Amino acid sequence: MTETSFIHRFEPARDAGSPPLLLLHGTGGDENDLLGLAKMISPGSALLSPRGRVLEHGMPRFFRRLAEGVFDEDDVRRRAHELGDFVSEARERYGIAAPVAVGFSNGANIAAALLLLQPEMLAGAILLRAMVPLADAPKANLAAKPILLLSGQADPIVPASNSARLAALLSEAGARVEHKVLPAGHQLSQADVTLARTWIGNVTAEAA
Ligand code: MLT
């Protein structure tokens, strides 16, 4: 791979019918963080799991922020394109189809940015505790892409109005968005796992 490459883990598919997943961790996480979750929601999927290349006080992230919830949007754009390049290279190297992103927190935000900037890179997305990544988002064509957005009712980082705006933005771009607000905070709950598993099962069945 080129210099755009990310430290990452790849696990091949155990069931060719399951979509490959692109796992994107939250701030301070790494490429190992979401492997367990991914295996719970789609045990047969190939897993591509990069580590964010931006360090905030030593904690890996996928783009720079100026403060909590205030993003360096030039960096969001640049890093989303870098991630898109990585996905293309990894698809070639490992022979996988366009993946469904599974992102948590900062990882969900870069997944949302990638959907808006380079929609062809992803087959769909599960966005866990995501927010609007770009104030001035380009007009994307997300033609019928399936997206599951799971928000926490008591999330201190993502206001309800922000996740509702993200759902609207993605729907207006043509995506098939399912947005659920769970009785949870920023952390994941059992309901996230159950809903994500059901959703990915439906997406896989539709594609079959
Ligand atoms: C972000 O910076 O992407 C969001 O504030 C979520 C987080 O990483 O805490």
Coordinates of C-alpha atoms and ligand atoms in Angstrom, one line a residue:
M1 CA 0.0 0.0 0.0
T2 CA 1.0 3.6 -0.5
E3 CA 1.8 6.4 2.0
T4 CA -2.0 6.9 2.4
S5 CA -2.1 3.6 4.2
F6 CA -3.4 3.2 7.7
I7 CA -2.3 0.7 10.4
H8 CA -5.1 -1.8 10.2
R9 CA -6.4 -5.3 10.7
F10 CA -8.1 -7.4 8.1
E11 CA -10.0 -10.5 8.8
P12 CA -11.3 -12.4 5.7
A13 CA -15.0 -13.3 5.3
R14 CA -16.3 -16.5 6.7
D15 CA -19.5 -16.2 4.8
A16 CA -19.3 -14.8 1.2
G17 CA -22.9 -13.6 1.5
S18 CA -22.2 -11.2 4.4
P19 CA -21.1 -7.7 3.4
P20 CA -17.5 -6.6 4.3
L21 CA -17.4 -4.1 7.2
L22 CA -15.2 -1.1 7.6
L23 CA -14.7 -0.6 11.3
L24 CA -14.1 2.9 12.5
H25 CA -13.3 3.4 16.2
G26 CA -13.9 6.3 18.6
T27 CA -11.4 8.7 20.0
G28 CA -8.6 6.9 21.9
G29 CA -9.5 3.6 20.3
D30 CA -7.6 1.5 17.8
E31 CA -8.0 -1.1 15.1
N32 CA -8.9 -3.8 17.7
D33 CA -11.8 -2.0 19.4
L34 CA -14.7 -2.8 17.2
L35 CA -13.8 -6.4 16.1
G36 CA -15.8 -7.9 18.9
L37 CA -18.9 -5.8 18.1
A38 CA -18.6 -6.6 14.4
K39 CA -18.5 -10.3 15.1
M40 CA -21.7 -10.0 17.2
I41 CA -23.6 -8.1 14.5
S42 CA -22.3 -9.9 11.4
P43 CA -20.2 -13.0 12.2
G44 CA -19.5 -13.9 8.6
S45 CA -18.3 -10.5 7.3
A46 CA -14.8 -9.6 6.2
L47 CA -13.5 -7.0 8.6
L48 CA -11.3 -4.0 7.6
S49 CA -10.3 -2.0 10.6
P50 CA -8.0 1.0 10.3
R51 CA -6.5 3.0 13.2
G52 CA -7.1 6.7 13.0
R53 CA -4.0 8.7 12.0
V54 CA -4.6 11.8 14.0
L55 CA -3.3 11.9 17.5
E56 CA -5.0 14.1 20.2
H57 CA -2.8 13.9 23.3
G58 CA -1.7 10.5 22.1
M59 CA -5.3 9.3 21.4
P60 CA -5.9 8.1 17.8
R61 CA -8.8 9.8 15.9
F62 CA -9.8 10.1 12.3
F63 CA -9.7 13.9 12.0
R64 CA -8.6 17.0 14.0
R65 CA -11.1 18.8 16.2
L66 CA -10.7 22.3 17.7
A67 CA -12.9 21.4 20.8
E68 CA -15.4 18.7 21.6
G69 CA -18.0 18.8 18.9
V70 CA -16.1 21.6 17.0
F71 CA -14.4 20.1 14.0
D72 CA -11.5 21.3 11.8
E73 CA -13.5 20.9 8.7
D74 CA -10.6 21.2 6.3
D75 CA -9.0 18.3 8.1
V76 CA -12.3 16.4 8.0
R77 CA -12.3 16.7 4.2
R78 CA -8.7 15.8 3.8
R79 CA -8.9 12.8 6.1
A80 CA -12.1 11.5 4.6
H81 CA -10.4 11.5 1.2
E82 CA -7.4 9.7 2.7
L83 CA -9.7 7.1 4.2
G84 CA -11.4 6.7 0.9
D85 CA -8.1 6.1 -0.8
F86 CA -7.3 3.5 1.9
V87 CA -10.6 1.7 1.3
S88 CA -10.0 1.6 -2.5
E89 CA -6.5 0.2 -2.0
A90 CA -7.7 -2.4 0.6
R91 CA -10.5 -3.5 -1.7
E92 CA -8.0 -4.3 -4.4
R93 CA -5.5 -5.9 -2.0
Y94 CA -8.0 -8.1 -0.2
G95 CA -10.5 -8.6 -3.0
I96 CA -13.6 -7.2 -1.2
A97 CA -16.7 -5.4 -2.3
A98 CA -17.5 -1.8 -1.1
P99 CA -17.9 -2.2 2.6
V100 CA -20.6 -1.1 5.0
A101 CA -19.1 1.2 7.5
V102 CA -19.6 0.6 11.2
G103 CA -18.4 3.7 13.1
F104 CA -18.6 4.7 16.7
S105 CA -18.4 8.4 17.8
N106 CA -15.4 9.9 16.0
G107 CA -15.4 6.9 13.7
A108 CA -19.1 7.4 12.9
N109 CA -18.4 11.1 12.1
I110 CA -15.7 10.3 9.6
A111 CA -18.0 7.6 8.1
A112 CA -20.7 10.3 7.7
A113 CA -18.1 12.6 6.1
L114 CA -17.0 9.8 3.7
L115 CA -20.7 9.2 2.7
L116 CA -21.1 12.9 1.9
L117 CA -17.8 13.3 0.1
Q118 CA -17.2 10.0 -1.6
P119 CA -20.5 8.0 -1.5
E120 CA -19.3 5.4 -3.9
M121 CA -16.7 4.1 -1.3
L122 CA -19.4 2.7 1.0
A123 CA -22.3 0.3 0.4
G124 CA -24.0 1.6 3.5
A125 CA -23.3 2.5 7.1
I126 CA -24.1 1.9 10.7
L127 CA -23.5 5.2 12.5
L128 CA -23.3 4.9 16.3
R129 CA -23.6 8.3 18.1
A130 CA -22.8 10.3 15.0
M131 CA -23.0 14.0 14.4
V132 CA -23.1 16.3 11.4
P133 CA -19.4 16.2 10.2
L134 CA -19.5 19.2 7.9
A135 CA -21.4 22.5 8.3
D136 CA -21.2 23.0 4.6
A137 CA -21.7 19.6 3.2
P138 CA -21.6 19.0 -0.6
K139 CA -24.7 17.8 -2.4
A140 CA -24.1 14.0 -2.3
N141 CA -26.0 11.3 -4.2
L142 CA -26.6 8.6 -1.7
A143 CA -29.2 6.9 -3.9
A144 CA -31.0 4.3 -1.7
K145 CA -27.9 3.6 0.4
P146 CA -29.0 1.9 3.6
I147 CA -27.9 3.8 6.7
L148 CA -28.7 3.0 10.4
L149 CA -28.2 5.9 12.7
L150 CA -28.4 5.1 16.4
S151 CA -28.3 8.0 18.8
G152 CA -28.4 8.2 22.6
Q153 CA -31.3 10.2 24.2
A154 CA -29.0 11.3 27.0
D155 CA -25.8 11.7 24.9
P156 CA -23.8 14.7 26.4
I157 CA -21.7 15.0 23.3
V158 CA -24.3 14.8 20.5
P159 CA -27.4 17.0 21.0
A160 CA -30.7 15.5 19.7
S161 CA -31.1 18.4 17.2
N162 CA -27.7 17.5 15.7
S163 CA -28.4 13.8 15.1
A164 CA -31.8 14.7 13.7
R165 CA -30.1 17.2 11.3
L166 CA -27.7 14.4 10.2
A167 CA -30.6 12.0 9.5
A168 CA -32.3 14.7 7.4
L169 CA -29.1 15.5 5.5
L170 CA -28.5 11.9 4.6
S171 CA -32.2 11.3 3.7
E172 CA -32.3 14.4 1.5
A173 CA -29.2 13.0 -0.3
G174 CA -31.3 10.0 -1.2
A175 CA -30.2 7.5 1.5
R176 CA -32.6 5.1 3.1
V177 CA -32.1 6.2 6.7
E178 CA -33.4 4.4 9.8
H179 CA -32.8 6.7 12.8
K180 CA -33.5 5.4 16.3
V181 CA -32.9 7.3 19.5
L182 CA -32.1 4.9 22.3
P183 CA -32.4 5.3 26.1
A184 CA -28.6 5.6 26.3
G185 CA -25.8 8.1 26.6
H186 CA -22.7 8.3 24.3
Q187 CA -21.7 4.8 25.2
L188 CA -23.1 1.8 23.4
S189 CA -25.8 -0.4 24.9
Q190 CA -27.1 -3.9 24.3
A191 CA -29.9 -2.3 22.2
D192 CA -27.3 -1.0 19.7
V193 CA -25.9 -4.5 19.2
T194 CA -29.4 -6.0 18.7
L195 CA -30.6 -3.3 16.3
A196 CA -27.4 -3.3 14.3
R197 CA -27.5 -7.1 14.0
T198 CA -31.1 -7.1 12.8
W199 CA -30.5 -4.2 10.4
I200 CA -27.4 -5.8 8.8
G201 CA -29.3 -9.1 8.5
N202 CA -32.1 -7.3 6.5
V203 CA -29.5 -5.5 4.3
T204 CA -27.8 -8.8 3.6
A205 CA -31.1 -10.6 2.8
E206 CA -32.1 -7.7 0.4
A207 CA -28.8 -7.9 -1.4
A208 CA -29.0 -11.7 -1.8
Ligands
MLT1 C1 -15.7 13.9 17.5 O1 -14.7 14.6 17.9 O2 -15.7 13.2 16.5 C2 -16.8 13.8 18.5 O3 -16.8 14.8 19.4 C3 -17.0 12.5 19.1 C4 -15.8 12.2 19.9 O4 -14.8 11.7 19.4 O5 -15.8 12.4 21.2

